[in-house]
Amino acid sequence: MMKINICACFLLWATLAQAQQKSKFTSYVNPFIGTGAVDKNSLSGSNFPGPTMPFGFVQISPDTQDNPDNPASGYDYNDKTIVGFSHTHLSGTGVADLFDVLFMPATGPILPVPGDANKPQSGYRSRFSHQDEAARPGYYQVKLQDYGINAELTATEHTGIHRYTFPKTGNGHVIIDMDHSLNKKRDYWSCKIIGAEIKVVDNKTVEGYRIITGWAKLRKVYFHAEFSQPIVSQTLFNGSQPFESINIINGTNIKAALNFNTTSNQQLLVKVALSPVSIDNARQNMKAELPGWNFDETVNKASSAWEKELSKIEIEGTQEQKQIFYTGMYHAFTQPNNMADVNGDYQATDMTIKNAPDKKHYSTFSLWDTYRAAHPLYTLIQPERTANFINSMMRQYDTYGYLPIWQLWGDENYCMIGNHAIPVIVDAALKGLKGFDLDKAYQAVKGSSNIDHPGSPFAVWEKYKYIPEDLQSQSVSITLEMAYDDWCVAQLAKKLGKNDDYEHFMQRSEFYQNLYDKQTGFFRAKNKNGDWIAPFNPLQYGGNGGNPYTEGNAWQYFWYVPQNIPGLIKLVGGNKAFTAKLDQFFSLKDLPGEVNGNASGFIGQYAHGNEPSHHVAYLYNYAQQPWKTQSYVAKVLNELYNNSSSGYSGNEDCGQMSSWYIFSAMGFYPVNPANGLYSIGSPVLKQAIIKLDNGKTFTVTTQNAAKANCYIQSLKLNGKPYTHTYLTHEDILRGGKLEFVMGSKPNYKWGTGNTSN
Amino acid sequence: MMKINICACFLLWATLAQAQQKSKFTSYVNPFIGTGAVDKNSLSGSNFPGPTMPFGFVQISPDTQDNPDNPASGYDYNDKTIVGFSHTHLSGTGVADLFDVLFMPATGPILPVPGDANKPQSGYRSRFSHQDEAARPGYYQVKLQDYGINAELTATEHTGIHRYTFPKTGNGHVIIDMDHSLNKKRDYWSCKIIGAEIKVVDNKTVEGYRIITGWAKLRKVYFHAEFSQPIVSQTLFNGSQPFESINIINGTNIKAALNFNTTSNQQLLVKVALSPVSIDNARQNMKAELPGWNFDETVNKASSAWEKELSKIEIEGTQEQKQIFYTGMYHAFTQPNNMADVNGDYQATDMTIKNAPDKKHYSTFSLWDTYRAAHPLYTLIQPERTANFINSMMRQYDTYGYLPIWQLWGDENYCMIGNHAIPVIVDAALKGLKGFDLDKAYQAVKGSSNIDHPGSPFAVWEKYKYIPEDLQSQSVSITLEMAYDDWCVAQLAKKLGKNDDYEHFMQRSEFYQNLYDKQTGFFRAKNKNGDWIAPFNPLQYGGNGGNPYTEGNAWQYFWYVPQNIPGLIKLVGGNKAFTAKLDQFFSLKDLPGEVNGNASGFIGQYAHGNEPSHHVAYLYNYAQQPWKTQSYVAKVLNELYNNSSSGYSGNEDCGQMSSWYIFSAMGFYPVNPANGLYSIGSPVLKQAIIKLDNGKTFTVTTQNAAKANCYIQSLKLNGKPYTHTYLTHEDILRGGKLEFVMGSKPNYKWGTGNTSN
């Protein structure tokens, strides 16, 4: 007996250890981070808690709002009810879309409730409690209090699987809502359901689709669903009109209520495969990824996939740091999403179906955000997928004439400014990534810098050498960002020996100077006649049009010359004037009445909640005051990130907000995301080991890591004193060790050229 | 010399004779018939004058309105200006859509005209005169007065070819407008352009597409265009914003101005192939159908194709009769349109691309109109295409769950009521047409009679045995038409030995009786509780919802029991009461204030301008007063058709208005379009020879044919006296001769069973 007990104990221990090993990294991921603002001074990250595979297509998650708008993820941690589980979501965006094919289990009557024309049944919303809710990579669970149903979700790349545990009731049912989308009146992005169908194929199979125009111009979403228990009857709804005796319904506002004989604790499993191409493809997707019914195995597979991705950086630090860091990686790898079916079919920009030979066609490119740090992170630890991303973006160039600006569901939506696929591609090219055609890539980045398109009037750019506000709104922001993209084109031209192009684009990259107003000391809008636009208030915010500044003000946009920071310093009058201006930036608290909704996480005028500020704390490095970089970077890391639902100081923005943390917490950040350099800040992690695709590792250690010790005392690279305020990409790729020694007081000599450490 | 001259003369004569022979039938077609009302008491037929192949996809025609709405064809004979030539049109419908890919040649400046934001250039509209305009099958020509350009058009099935002859000018150009569509504010059918592209591929090739939602829920229209002269430069427009230096533009309101070096009398040819699937397919379509540049040969091919189709009925009569008759056949064969590309690809109802093995996928099924006489005409002289039509309709059943009601661009739009694909299919099946699967056809007609769908609440139908107005508007019209469709299902059930189904659907076919109100003598609406809806005014018109009658009143709908006319006569109290009611119908002139816009061509309450009246003049035949049928049929033929632009008394309705003429002018009409019988009226043609697919001919001769002689004096079939007021389909198929003798006074004995003639 004793012997057996020992054996059992060992087995138990071994199993636990194995499980622990299996969830070494995923155990730190808290999918609720970023799902809700905690007060009116904070913002939701617009993240969703439901399961997804890394870069997966199906991203199934609870929606707490009927017609989600804000947060764009459909889930607000502050809401008290859930309307169902839809299969596609955006993570961290400022704008909503998707929410396709909502499933909701319920009990009770399903017939229309008088006076509630848009709710065909009473069982369409349930209260829930965060006490009865759980989420981890690949798994979500919630108790639907109004129905006593426990709902669990997991996902493969194209398939969601639901496990509903019913209470003692005879009349459990599942609602399928094909009308669940953006706000009700459909005026948000002119959202309109063009057509939809639900078909009960047999008593265990339901198929259908919806064709919808919204933020993405045209999405076709097909599904194939299988149930583990027989459907005993169904009611299909066209609007609020119920039909009892039919098995197919077409319309623009259609729903189905499927009835099951449920008993106490009975589990109903539902598998729902999606395809942007056809029902046939949805069926194929399910067959390839989830032929069986093992929910727990599917959870384990998703968890293992995440474990593999998260293991690419192994860190030591506090529990909260690990939670923020790994949830950040989780959010960074939640998109771009592979829009190709398992057979490679995808919808091209011309709305035809094409086939990707590599079975990968990524979309959800929030490039204005992600080119800054998320793509450099992918380039570093997702080099193969980066090549896939680039090939996917180049397909838009092929059919659309220029690279993506903001691409959703394979479709350009022109959200934001700039052509920031260019830095992504150029960075990958300069870092020597394989898997895409370099000449074609150059053709694409050059072409996208010459063909006029919305927000990018290149003929005007070449003619005036700045963007005149009277010809193109958001002119200062576009001028600054376009100049940067031009610099990127020039670098690739140089690498490929295209010297004329190099010269030409380098000239264009200096056009930012033409909007510098010496008198006010800001980049300021001009009309096409060359006059400054007056009155001018550097605190005044612009939104997304009608103002020279994009989601920011002149203070925040002043710093955007990453291609030539010495040039910027010179413009303003040298290091002293530059750092004084930075000091003012980080301390000037006056906020005008109208702050852009994306601006939050303020330190003076610095707004970590939106991207224009993201590199600014690092700029002291370039003007001989690296200790101030260290101080502000540490302040942001320690104060503007946390492990709560309000863990980000603004929209998480498809991985950018997280990637800032991931880099900065390790001690460095790509201020110019395409020059192969990382500016050194203030590491907060005790240790970070980057495991590279080339088999090497780069280890960062931090002695005296603590909130109070934000200042670098000394630094060694591979055992040798290191006094540069930057690392090179080669330093990392080569593998090695970066050793920080931190302290509570600045070392004014380090990084200023005044000491060899 | 003399010899040569003789020879030349002979050749000239031979050529002329051959040409004459070649256009024996097409010479009578006047495509301007039906293109414009002449005064406010008449209606346009909503036909278009531009060229098309029989049942072709590309139907290129001048548009006289920027955002066409009424007439739905885009061309109003009363308009004075043309905005361009778009490539797709509807013929005869009451509702507008299509107008894809507008081309317009012009001279003069192309830059924006201040204050006209929606017109990117001045050359976007030209005056024209009917003096300088010509149209015949396969050819259209107009002089664009403002530019001195002569424009000529012709078409293959998928390709339009334009020939523009320029005046002496250096700056000829061609505008491509991808924004030309329904009315400007896009609120008509929520019309919205989802996306569009124009790409100047090289100096002779332009490609592009537009994705649009409108009356058809989702249309993707791709084009490939080739020019015979090099494009020397281009301006592309996004809205009113011009771009000079680009060769691709994407947007929702895009245009191109292509500039050519033109000299006096220089001809610029443009070939434009369309596809509903892809640019690749558009390119393939052109390659297959129009690889070269021979405009005149293309005209000849189109003309020959029409000659072949029109030769299926060879008539003798007056010039005007021939013009009305052959233009009628031309209009009847203008649709349904083959939506499949040359490779067979087509867009299915689920918005996926499928492939039709027979390369045919027909759409534009205006079935509420066309099942009455147009489809019986197709069944008679287009049997092979009828099988294609049926296979195409059954594809909707496969993917959509029920047969088309009104199908446009392969897509259901639920216009009008009933499920009148059923009589079309049943008629073809009962007449023994080959080329479709009979069992599947039965499955489709039965399925479409059981699955509730918009306008067709079958569960309600079975429960109440009539349609209650409080559950479904247009209830009287739906009850009557649904009962007829049910009778059709029963007939096919009987043929296939499905006796239970036969009994069931025959019972349903009698449900019309349940809305007969003895007190008023009309079919009248009930609520679901069985009460008549009051007040009741048999003159009051309904439109398309909100009233028990569809585009008509109780008077017009009284007559709709084609499946059981004896039953209807019995309901009203016998022949005398029935003919008295008919007399009142044809004489009661009181029109209420609100007459439905589709009602026109009045004889009393009879409105030939809309379909509910179409069979009514023939009903005297069933109650022993055939001479009144003869009188009213002749009156309609002679007074409500003419060869002017206002030649129809209402919308031509995709061939129905024409088919009424074609049958009636020959002396018979399918009152019940699925029972294989033709009711005999009053022939107005001197002779008509129907050339059947089986190689036989059926000849109708009319002695004393004249307007004054509308009454049948005697009739022989194959040389024997014939006294029935009907012909059978077999009589015609067998071949033979029908000989009418007409006179100015009724022969009260003929057709009443009182004489053997």
Short mmCIF file of N, CA, C and O in Angstrom, two decimals, chain A residues 189-192 194-195 197 199 209 211 213-214 217-218 220 222 238 241 243-248 250 277-279 349-352 398-402 414 450-454 457 459 471, chain B residues 189-192 194-195 197 199 209 211 213-214 217-218 220 222 238 241 243-248 250 277-279 349-352 398-402 414 450-454 459 471:
data_model
loop_
_atom_site.label_atom_id
_atom_site.label_comp_id
_atom_site.label_asym_id
_atom_site.label_seq_id
_atom_site.Cartn_x
_atom_site.Cartn_y
_atom_site.Cartn_z
N TRP A 189 -19.35 53.68 -39.96
CA TRP A 189 -18.70 53.16 -41.17
C TRP A 189 -19.72 52.69 -42.21
O TRP A 189 -19.42 51.80 -43.01
N SER A 190 -20.94 53.26 -42.20
CA SER A 190 -22.00 52.81 -43.11
C SER A 190 -22.16 51.30 -43.04
O SER A 190 -22.39 50.63 -44.04
N CYS A 191 -22.00 50.77 -41.85
CA CYS A 191 -22.12 49.32 -41.66
C CYS A 191 -23.48 48.84 -42.14
O CYS A 191 -24.51 49.43 -41.82
N LYS A 192 -23.47 47.80 -42.93
CA LYS A 192 -24.71 47.27 -43.49
C LYS A 192 -24.51 45.79 -43.76
O LYS A 192 -23.51 45.40 -44.36
N ILE A 194 -25.29 42.97 -45.99
CA ILE A 194 -25.74 42.89 -47.38
C ILE A 194 -26.59 41.63 -47.58
O ILE A 194 -27.56 41.64 -48.33
N GLY A 195 -26.23 40.59 -46.92
CA GLY A 195 -26.98 39.36 -47.04
C GLY A 195 -26.48 38.36 -46.01
O GLY A 195 -25.33 38.45 -45.57
N GLU A 197 -27.34 34.09 -44.36
CA GLU A 197 -28.12 32.86 -44.43
C GLU A 197 -27.79 31.98 -43.23
O GLU A 197 -26.65 31.94 -42.78
N LYS A 199 -28.63 27.88 -42.32
CA LYS A 199 -29.23 26.66 -42.85
C LYS A 199 -28.99 25.52 -41.86
O LYS A 199 -27.84 25.22 -41.52
N TYR A 209 -23.76 32.11 -43.59
CA TYR A 209 -22.80 33.16 -43.90
C TYR A 209 -23.42 34.52 -43.67
O TYR A 209 -24.63 34.65 -43.51
N ILE A 211 -22.63 38.54 -45.44
CA ILE A 211 -21.85 39.44 -46.28
C ILE A 211 -22.09 40.82 -45.68
O ILE A 211 -23.24 41.24 -45.53
N THR A 213 -20.66 45.04 -45.08
CA THR A 213 -19.75 46.16 -45.35
C THR A 213 -19.68 46.98 -44.07
O THR A 213 -20.70 47.22 -43.42
N GLY A 214 -18.48 47.37 -43.69
CA GLY A 214 -18.30 48.13 -42.45
C GLY A 214 -16.97 48.85 -42.50
O GLY A 214 -16.65 49.49 -43.50
N LYS A 217 -14.33 47.09 -46.05
CA LYS A 217 -15.33 47.43 -47.07
C LYS A 217 -16.25 46.26 -47.40
O LYS A 217 -17.45 46.43 -47.58
N LEU A 218 -15.67 45.08 -47.52
CA LEU A 218 -16.51 43.91 -47.84
C LEU A 218 -15.93 42.68 -47.17
O LEU A 218 -14.81 42.26 -47.46
N LYS A 220 -16.92 38.66 -46.32
CA LYS A 220 -17.80 37.53 -46.50
C LYS A 220 -17.38 36.52 -45.43
O LYS A 220 -16.21 36.09 -45.42
N TYR A 222 -18.25 32.98 -43.79
CA TYR A 222 -18.97 31.71 -43.91
C TYR A 222 -18.68 30.86 -42.68
O TYR A 222 -17.57 30.88 -42.16
N ASN A 238 -36.50 36.07 -38.98
CA ASN A 238 -36.17 37.14 -39.92
C ASN A 238 -36.61 38.41 -39.22
O ASN A 238 -37.80 38.67 -39.09
N GLN A 241 -39.57 38.27 -36.69
CA GLN A 241 -40.58 37.30 -37.10
C GLN A 241 -40.05 35.86 -36.99
O GLN A 241 -39.07 35.51 -37.63
N PHE A 243 -40.08 31.76 -37.47
CA PHE A 243 -40.56 30.70 -38.35
C PHE A 243 -40.20 29.36 -37.71
O PHE A 243 -39.04 29.11 -37.41
N GLU A 244 -41.21 28.55 -37.53
CA GLU A 244 -41.00 27.31 -36.78
C GLU A 244 -40.65 26.12 -37.68
O GLU A 244 -40.02 25.19 -37.26
N SER A 245 -41.12 26.18 -38.91
CA SER A 245 -41.14 24.94 -39.69
C SER A 245 -40.15 24.93 -40.85
O SER A 245 -40.32 24.20 -41.81
N ILE A 246 -39.14 25.77 -40.77
CA ILE A 246 -38.22 25.84 -41.91
C ILE A 246 -36.81 25.54 -41.45
O ILE A 246 -36.49 25.61 -40.26
N ASN A 247 -35.96 25.20 -42.39
CA ASN A 247 -34.57 24.89 -42.03
C ASN A 247 -33.57 25.80 -42.74
O ASN A 247 -32.37 25.58 -42.67
N ILE A 248 -34.08 26.83 -43.41
CA ILE A 248 -33.16 27.77 -44.05
C ILE A 248 -33.79 29.15 -44.01
O ILE A 248 -35.01 29.30 -44.17
N ASN A 250 -32.87 33.34 -45.20
CA ASN A 250 -32.00 34.35 -45.79
C ASN A 250 -32.51 35.71 -45.36
O ASN A 250 -33.71 35.91 -45.20
N VAL A 277 -14.07 32.76 -47.33
CA VAL A 277 -14.16 32.38 -48.75
C VAL A 277 -15.44 31.62 -49.08
O VAL A 277 -16.15 31.96 -50.04
N SER A 278 -15.76 30.57 -48.33
CA SER A 278 -16.93 29.75 -48.66
C SER A 278 -17.25 28.80 -47.51
O SER A 278 -16.41 28.54 -46.64
N ILE A 279 -18.47 28.27 -47.54
CA ILE A 279 -18.85 27.26 -46.55
C ILE A 279 -18.01 26.00 -46.74
O ILE A 279 -17.58 25.38 -45.78
N THR A 349 -7.60 42.16 -52.43
CA THR A 349 -8.16 43.52 -52.35
C THR A 349 -9.18 43.78 -53.45
O THR A 349 -10.02 44.66 -53.29
N ASP A 350 -9.10 43.04 -54.54
CA ASP A 350 -10.09 43.25 -55.61
C ASP A 350 -11.33 42.38 -55.40
O ASP A 350 -12.16 42.27 -56.30
N MET A 351 -11.45 41.80 -54.21
CA MET A 351 -12.62 41.02 -53.81
C MET A 351 -12.76 39.72 -54.60
O MET A 351 -13.82 39.10 -54.58
N THR A 352 -11.71 39.34 -55.27
CA THR A 352 -11.67 37.99 -55.85
C THR A 352 -11.01 37.07 -54.84
O THR A 352 -10.38 37.52 -53.88
N ASP A 398 0.43 44.43 -55.30
CA ASP A 398 0.17 43.83 -56.62
C ASP A 398 -1.20 44.22 -57.17
O ASP A 398 -1.35 44.51 -58.35
N THR A 399 -2.22 44.14 -56.33
CA THR A 399 -3.58 44.33 -56.83
C THR A 399 -4.09 45.74 -56.62
O THR A 399 -5.00 46.18 -57.34
N TYR A 400 -3.52 46.43 -55.67
CA TYR A 400 -4.11 47.72 -55.25
C TYR A 400 -3.23 48.88 -55.68
O TYR A 400 -3.67 50.03 -55.66
N GLY A 401 -1.99 48.58 -55.99
CA GLY A 401 -1.10 49.64 -56.48
C GLY A 401 -0.19 50.24 -55.43
O GLY A 401 0.76 50.94 -55.77
N TYR A 402 -0.50 50.01 -54.18
CA TYR A 402 0.38 50.49 -53.11
C TYR A 402 0.20 49.62 -51.87
O TYR A 402 -0.79 48.90 -51.73
N TYR A 414 -7.57 52.85 -45.03
CA TYR A 414 -7.00 54.21 -45.01
C TYR A 414 -7.07 54.86 -43.63
O TYR A 414 -7.09 56.09 -43.53
N ASN A 450 5.33 56.88 -54.55
CA ASN A 450 5.19 57.74 -55.74
C ASN A 450 3.76 57.83 -56.27
O ASN A 450 3.43 58.80 -56.93
N ILE A 451 2.95 56.81 -55.99
CA ILE A 451 1.60 56.82 -56.52
C ILE A 451 0.68 57.53 -55.53
O ILE A 451 0.42 57.03 -54.43
N ASP A 452 0.18 58.70 -55.94
CA ASP A 452 -0.76 59.43 -55.09
C ASP A 452 -1.89 58.52 -54.63
O ASP A 452 -2.46 57.79 -55.45
N HIS A 453 -2.20 58.57 -53.36
CA HIS A 453 -3.37 57.88 -52.86
C HIS A 453 -3.86 58.61 -51.62
O HIS A 453 -3.20 59.53 -51.13
N PRO A 454 -5.02 58.23 -51.12
CA PRO A 454 -5.61 59.03 -50.04
C PRO A 454 -4.63 59.26 -48.87
O PRO A 454 -4.04 58.32 -48.35
N PRO A 457 -0.43 62.55 -50.96
CA PRO A 457 -0.34 63.27 -52.24
C PRO A 457 1.12 63.53 -52.62
O PRO A 457 1.66 64.60 -52.38
N ALA A 459 2.63 63.96 -55.47
CA ALA A 459 2.91 65.02 -56.45
C ALA A 459 3.01 66.36 -55.73
O ALA A 459 3.90 67.18 -56.00
N LEU A 471 -4.12 71.82 -48.96
CA LEU A 471 -4.27 70.76 -49.97
C LEU A 471 -4.50 69.39 -49.33
O LEU A 471 -5.05 68.49 -49.95
N TRP B 189 -32.56 51.94 -52.71
CA TRP B 189 -32.06 50.59 -52.43
C TRP B 189 -30.78 50.60 -51.62
O TRP B 189 -29.98 49.68 -51.71
N SER B 190 -30.57 51.67 -50.83
CA SER B 190 -29.31 51.80 -50.07
C SER B 190 -28.11 51.61 -50.99
O SER B 190 -27.11 51.02 -50.60
N CYS B 191 -28.24 52.08 -52.20
CA CYS B 191 -27.15 51.92 -53.17
C CYS B 191 -25.87 52.54 -52.63
O CYS B 191 -25.86 53.65 -52.13
N LYS B 192 -24.79 51.79 -52.71
CA LYS B 192 -23.51 52.25 -52.18
C LYS B 192 -22.40 51.57 -52.96
O LYS B 192 -22.44 50.35 -53.14
N ILE B 194 -19.03 50.10 -52.83
CA ILE B 194 -18.21 49.58 -51.74
C ILE B 194 -16.74 49.78 -52.06
O ILE B 194 -15.93 50.05 -51.17
N GLY B 195 -16.39 49.65 -53.31
CA GLY B 195 -15.00 49.84 -53.70
C GLY B 195 -14.90 49.84 -55.20
O GLY B 195 -15.75 49.26 -55.88
N GLU B 197 -11.82 50.44 -58.63
CA GLU B 197 -10.43 50.67 -59.05
C GLU B 197 -10.38 50.94 -60.54
O GLU B 197 -11.15 50.35 -61.31
N LYS B 199 -7.17 51.11 -63.38
CA LYS B 199 -5.73 50.94 -63.54
C LYS B 199 -5.37 51.09 -65.01
O LYS B 199 -5.90 50.36 -65.85
N TYR B 209 -12.55 47.71 -61.70
CA TYR B 209 -13.76 47.07 -61.20
C TYR B 209 -14.51 48.02 -60.31
O TYR B 209 -14.00 49.07 -59.91
N ILE B 211 -17.35 47.33 -56.90
CA ILE B 211 -18.14 46.46 -56.05
C ILE B 211 -19.27 47.35 -55.54
O ILE B 211 -19.01 48.41 -54.97
N THR B 213 -23.45 47.68 -53.92
CA THR B 213 -24.69 47.12 -53.39
C THR B 213 -25.83 48.05 -53.80
O THR B 213 -25.68 49.27 -53.74
N GLY B 214 -26.91 47.46 -54.28
CA GLY B 214 -28.04 48.27 -54.75
C GLY B 214 -29.28 47.41 -54.77
O GLY B 214 -29.56 46.72 -53.78
N LYS B 217 -28.09 42.83 -54.32
CA LYS B 217 -27.43 43.04 -53.03
C LYS B 217 -25.93 43.25 -53.16
O LYS B 217 -25.36 44.07 -52.48
N LEU B 218 -25.31 42.45 -54.03
CA LEU B 218 -23.86 42.59 -54.19
C LEU B 218 -23.48 42.28 -55.62
O LEU B 218 -23.68 41.16 -56.09
N LYS B 220 -20.23 42.54 -58.30
CA LYS B 220 -18.83 42.82 -58.54
C LYS B 220 -18.69 42.89 -60.06
O LYS B 220 -19.00 41.94 -60.76
N TYR B 222 -16.16 43.66 -63.05
CA TYR B 222 -14.76 43.82 -63.47
C TYR B 222 -14.70 44.15 -64.95
O TYR B 222 -15.52 43.65 -65.72
N ASN B 238 -10.29 61.10 -57.85
CA ASN B 238 -10.92 60.53 -56.65
C ASN B 238 -11.91 61.59 -56.20
O ASN B 238 -11.52 62.63 -55.67
N GLN B 241 -11.12 65.35 -57.00
CA GLN B 241 -9.68 65.62 -56.93
C GLN B 241 -8.93 64.93 -58.05
O GLN B 241 -8.96 63.70 -58.18
N PHE B 243 -5.65 63.63 -60.23
CA PHE B 243 -4.26 63.20 -60.06
C PHE B 243 -3.68 62.99 -61.45
O PHE B 243 -4.22 62.23 -62.24
N GLU B 244 -2.56 63.65 -61.70
CA GLU B 244 -2.01 63.65 -63.06
C GLU B 244 -0.97 62.55 -63.27
O GLU B 244 -0.77 62.09 -64.37
N SER B 245 -0.32 62.17 -62.19
CA SER B 245 0.91 61.40 -62.40
C SER B 245 0.80 59.96 -61.95
O SER B 245 1.79 59.33 -61.65
N ILE B 246 -0.41 59.44 -61.88
CA ILE B 246 -0.55 58.08 -61.38
C ILE B 246 -1.27 57.21 -62.42
O ILE B 246 -1.93 57.71 -63.32
N ASN B 247 -1.12 55.92 -62.28
CA ASN B 247 -1.78 55.02 -63.22
C ASN B 247 -2.75 54.06 -62.54
O ASN B 247 -3.27 53.14 -63.17
N ILE B 248 -3.00 54.28 -61.26
CA ILE B 248 -3.98 53.43 -60.56
C ILE B 248 -4.69 54.28 -59.52
O ILE B 248 -4.07 55.14 -58.88
N ASN B 250 -7.93 53.89 -56.47
CA ASN B 250 -8.95 53.12 -55.76
C ASN B 250 -9.86 54.12 -55.05
O ASN B 250 -9.41 55.17 -54.61
N VAL B 277 -16.95 38.32 -62.25
CA VAL B 277 -16.10 37.43 -61.45
C VAL B 277 -14.71 37.99 -61.20
O VAL B 277 -14.22 38.03 -60.08
N SER B 278 -14.02 38.43 -62.26
CA SER B 278 -12.64 38.90 -62.09
C SER B 278 -12.17 39.61 -63.35
O SER B 278 -12.75 39.45 -64.43
N ILE B 279 -11.10 40.37 -63.20
CA ILE B 279 -10.49 41.02 -64.36
C ILE B 279 -9.93 39.95 -65.31
O ILE B 279 -10.05 40.06 -66.52
N THR B 349 -25.70 32.65 -55.31
CA THR B 349 -26.44 33.47 -54.33
C THR B 349 -25.68 33.63 -53.02
O THR B 349 -25.95 34.57 -52.29
N ASP B 350 -24.78 32.72 -52.73
CA ASP B 350 -23.99 32.86 -51.49
C ASP B 350 -22.74 33.69 -51.71
O ASP B 350 -21.87 33.74 -50.85
N MET B 351 -22.67 34.36 -52.86
CA MET B 351 -21.60 35.30 -53.19
C MET B 351 -20.25 34.61 -53.38
O MET B 351 -19.21 35.27 -53.39
N THR B 352 -20.29 33.29 -53.52
CA THR B 352 -19.08 32.60 -53.94
C THR B 352 -19.11 32.49 -55.46
O THR B 352 -20.15 32.70 -56.09
N ASP B 398 -30.73 25.43 -54.88
CA ASP B 398 -29.66 24.68 -54.21
C ASP B 398 -29.00 25.47 -53.10
O ASP B 398 -28.72 24.94 -52.03
N THR B 399 -28.69 26.73 -53.36
CA THR B 399 -27.91 27.48 -52.39
C THR B 399 -28.76 28.35 -51.48
O THR B 399 -28.35 28.69 -50.38
N TYR B 400 -29.96 28.68 -51.94
CA TYR B 400 -30.76 29.68 -51.23
C TYR B 400 -31.96 29.05 -50.54
O TYR B 400 -32.60 29.66 -49.70
N GLY B 401 -32.30 27.83 -50.96
CA GLY B 401 -33.40 27.12 -50.31
C GLY B 401 -34.74 27.24 -51.02
O GLY B 401 -35.66 26.49 -50.71
N TYR B 402 -34.86 28.19 -51.93
CA TYR B 402 -36.10 28.30 -52.71
C TYR B 402 -35.80 28.98 -54.04
O TYR B 402 -34.76 29.63 -54.21
N TYR B 414 -36.51 39.78 -54.00
CA TYR B 414 -37.86 39.71 -53.40
C TYR B 414 -38.82 40.75 -53.95
O TYR B 414 -39.77 41.13 -53.27
N ASN B 450 -43.07 25.27 -49.63
CA ASN B 450 -43.20 24.86 -48.23
C ASN B 450 -42.31 25.63 -47.28
O ASN B 450 -42.59 25.73 -46.10
N ILE B 451 -41.19 26.14 -47.79
CA ILE B 451 -40.25 26.85 -46.91
C ILE B 451 -40.66 28.31 -46.83
O ILE B 451 -40.55 29.06 -47.81
N ASP B 452 -41.13 28.73 -45.67
CA ASP B 452 -41.48 30.14 -45.46
C ASP B 452 -40.36 31.05 -45.92
O ASP B 452 -39.19 30.81 -45.58
N HIS B 453 -40.71 32.07 -46.65
CA HIS B 453 -39.72 33.09 -46.99
C HIS B 453 -40.44 34.40 -47.23
O HIS B 453 -41.68 34.42 -47.26
N PRO B 454 -39.73 35.50 -47.40
CA PRO B 454 -40.41 36.79 -47.47
C PRO B 454 -41.54 36.81 -48.49
O PRO B 454 -41.36 36.42 -49.65
N ALA B 459 -46.60 28.46 -43.66
CA ALA B 459 -47.20 27.91 -42.45
C ALA B 459 -48.53 28.62 -42.19
O ALA B 459 -49.53 27.98 -41.83
N LEU B 471 -51.29 39.46 -40.99
CA LEU B 471 -50.05 38.69 -40.86
C LEU B 471 -49.12 38.90 -42.06
O LEU B 471 -47.91 38.71 -41.96
#
